[in-house]
Short mmCIF file of C-alpha atoms in Angstrom, two decimals:
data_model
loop_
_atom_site.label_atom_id
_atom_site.label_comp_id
_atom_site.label_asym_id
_atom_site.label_seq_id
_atom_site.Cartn_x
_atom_site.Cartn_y
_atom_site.Cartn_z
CA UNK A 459 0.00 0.00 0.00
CA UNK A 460 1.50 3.71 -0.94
CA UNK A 461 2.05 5.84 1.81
CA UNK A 462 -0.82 8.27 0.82
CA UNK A 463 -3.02 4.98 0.16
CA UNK A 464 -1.96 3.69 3.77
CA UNK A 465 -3.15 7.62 5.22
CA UNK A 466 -6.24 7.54 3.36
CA UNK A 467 -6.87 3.97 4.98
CA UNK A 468 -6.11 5.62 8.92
CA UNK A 469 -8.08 8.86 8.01
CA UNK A 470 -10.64 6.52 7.35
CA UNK A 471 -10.84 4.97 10.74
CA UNK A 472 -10.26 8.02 12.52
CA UNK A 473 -13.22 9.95 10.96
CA UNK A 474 -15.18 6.28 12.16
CA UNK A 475 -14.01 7.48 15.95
CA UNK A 476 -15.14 10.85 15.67
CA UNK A 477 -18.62 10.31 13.99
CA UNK A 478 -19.23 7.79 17.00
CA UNK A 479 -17.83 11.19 19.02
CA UNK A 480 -20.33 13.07 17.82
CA UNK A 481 -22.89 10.75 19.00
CA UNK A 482 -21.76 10.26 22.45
CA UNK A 483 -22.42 13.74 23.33
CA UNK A 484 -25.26 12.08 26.47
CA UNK A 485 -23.57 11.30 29.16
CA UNK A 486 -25.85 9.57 30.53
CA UNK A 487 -25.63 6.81 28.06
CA UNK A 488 -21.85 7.04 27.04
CA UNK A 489 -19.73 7.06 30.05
CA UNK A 490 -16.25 9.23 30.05
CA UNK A 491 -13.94 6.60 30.00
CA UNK A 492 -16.13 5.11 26.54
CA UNK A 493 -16.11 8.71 25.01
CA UNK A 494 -12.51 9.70 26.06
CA UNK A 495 -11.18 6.23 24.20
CA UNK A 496 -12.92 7.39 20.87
CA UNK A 497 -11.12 11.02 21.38
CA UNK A 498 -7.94 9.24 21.79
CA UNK A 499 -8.26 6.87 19.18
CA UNK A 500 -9.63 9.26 16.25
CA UNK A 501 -6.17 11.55 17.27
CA UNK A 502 -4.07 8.39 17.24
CA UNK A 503 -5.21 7.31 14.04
CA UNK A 504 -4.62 10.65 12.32
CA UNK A 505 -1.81 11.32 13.63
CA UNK A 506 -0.96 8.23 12.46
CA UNK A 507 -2.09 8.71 9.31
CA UNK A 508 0.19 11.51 8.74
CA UNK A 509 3.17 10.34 9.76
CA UNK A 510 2.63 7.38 7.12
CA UNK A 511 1.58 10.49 4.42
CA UNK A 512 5.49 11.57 5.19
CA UNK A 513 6.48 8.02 4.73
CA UNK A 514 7.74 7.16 7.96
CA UNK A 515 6.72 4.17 9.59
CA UNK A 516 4.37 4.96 12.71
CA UNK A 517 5.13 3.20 15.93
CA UNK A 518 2.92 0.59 17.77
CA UNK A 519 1.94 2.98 20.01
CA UNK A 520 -1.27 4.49 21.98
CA UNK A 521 0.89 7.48 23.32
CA UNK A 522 0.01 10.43 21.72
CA UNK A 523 3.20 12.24 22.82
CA UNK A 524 4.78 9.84 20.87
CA UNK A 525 3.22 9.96 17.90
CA UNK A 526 3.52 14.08 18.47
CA UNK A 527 6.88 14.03 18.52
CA UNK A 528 7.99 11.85 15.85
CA UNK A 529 6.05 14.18 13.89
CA UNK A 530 7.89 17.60 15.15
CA UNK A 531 11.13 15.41 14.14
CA UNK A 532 10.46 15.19 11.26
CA UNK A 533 9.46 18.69 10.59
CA UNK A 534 6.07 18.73 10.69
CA UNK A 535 4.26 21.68 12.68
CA UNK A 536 2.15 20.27 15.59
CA UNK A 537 2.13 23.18 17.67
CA UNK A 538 -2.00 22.92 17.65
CA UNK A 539 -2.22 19.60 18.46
CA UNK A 540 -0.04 19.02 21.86
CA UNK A 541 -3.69 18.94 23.96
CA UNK A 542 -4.48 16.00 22.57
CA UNK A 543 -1.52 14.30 24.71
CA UNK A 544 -4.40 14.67 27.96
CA UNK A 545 -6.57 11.95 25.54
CA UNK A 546 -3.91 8.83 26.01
CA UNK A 547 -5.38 7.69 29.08
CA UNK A 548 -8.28 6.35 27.88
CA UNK A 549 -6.26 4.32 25.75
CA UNK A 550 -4.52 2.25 28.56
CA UNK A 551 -5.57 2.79 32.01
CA UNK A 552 -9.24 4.24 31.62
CA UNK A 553 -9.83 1.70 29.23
CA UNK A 554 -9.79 -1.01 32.16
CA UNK A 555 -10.67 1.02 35.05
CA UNK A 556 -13.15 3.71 36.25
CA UNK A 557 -12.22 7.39 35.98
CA UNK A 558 -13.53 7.70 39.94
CA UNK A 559 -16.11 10.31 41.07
CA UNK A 560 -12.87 12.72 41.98
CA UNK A 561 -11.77 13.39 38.30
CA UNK A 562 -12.88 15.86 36.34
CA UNK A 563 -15.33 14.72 33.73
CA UNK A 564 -14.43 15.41 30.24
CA UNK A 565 -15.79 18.62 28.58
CA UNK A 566 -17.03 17.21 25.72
CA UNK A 567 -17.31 20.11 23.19
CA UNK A 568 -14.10 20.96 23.33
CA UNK A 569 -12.91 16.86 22.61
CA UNK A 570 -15.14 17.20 19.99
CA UNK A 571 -13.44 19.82 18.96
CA UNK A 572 -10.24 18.78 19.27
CA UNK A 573 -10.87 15.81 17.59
CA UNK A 574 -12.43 17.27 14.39
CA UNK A 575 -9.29 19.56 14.02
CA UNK A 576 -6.78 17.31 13.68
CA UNK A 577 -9.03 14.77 11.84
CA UNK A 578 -10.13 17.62 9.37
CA UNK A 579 -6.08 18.80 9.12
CA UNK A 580 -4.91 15.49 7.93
CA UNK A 581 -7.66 15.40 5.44
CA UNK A 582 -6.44 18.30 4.36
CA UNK A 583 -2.80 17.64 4.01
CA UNK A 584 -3.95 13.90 2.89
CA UNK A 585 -5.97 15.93 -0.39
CA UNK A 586 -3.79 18.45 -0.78
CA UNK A 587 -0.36 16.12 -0.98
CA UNK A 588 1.16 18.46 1.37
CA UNK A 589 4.50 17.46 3.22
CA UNK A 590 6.88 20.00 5.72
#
């Protein structure tokens, strides 16, 4: 698969994450830790889906910060999208365990938000051809 083929392919399954986003917005029926995994894994995939658009091979990883940085290394400008580190909980330890009634609950607009950005900038790039 050609690197852009392989981005289109993540893009793909990261716009799947944020339309089920959009949906979660009751939280009554979608717990934090359910709606926080599908903000972390819609940025994961993206950002995964640009590093493969550079044609660099993308790490195994859940960690966002990761992902960020290989990105910055390799020129790319990700000063936007640095927030989105707060997301890899869910990933790994939210993803087996309860947030607890101390922690703040996630403001769910603004994941939303987040989420569309860098789904929408990779699309962009992704159409575009764009490279740093």
């Amino acid at each position: 698969m050609s690197d852009r083929n392989q981005a289109r392919s993540l893009l793909k399954m990261a716009f799947k994450d944020f339309k089920a986003l959009r949906a979660m917005r009751d939280r009554q029926s979608f717990d934090d830790e359910i709606f926080g995994f599908h903000v972390q894994q819609s940025a994961e995939k993206a950002l995964k889906a640009w590093i493969a658009l550079l044609g660099i091979e993308y790490p195994y990883t859940h960690n966002i910060k990761i992902l960020l940085q290989l990105l910055q290394s390799a020129g790319a400008d990700v000063e936007d999208y640095w927030h989105l580190r707060e997301y890899s909980v869910f990933a790994v330890q939210l993803r087996y365990q309860d947030m607890g009634s101390s922690d703040e609950p996630i403001d769910r607009e603004t994941a939303i938000t987040r989420a569309e950005e860098i789904v929408e900038h990779v699309r962009n790039l992704i159409e575009r051809g764009d490279q740093p």
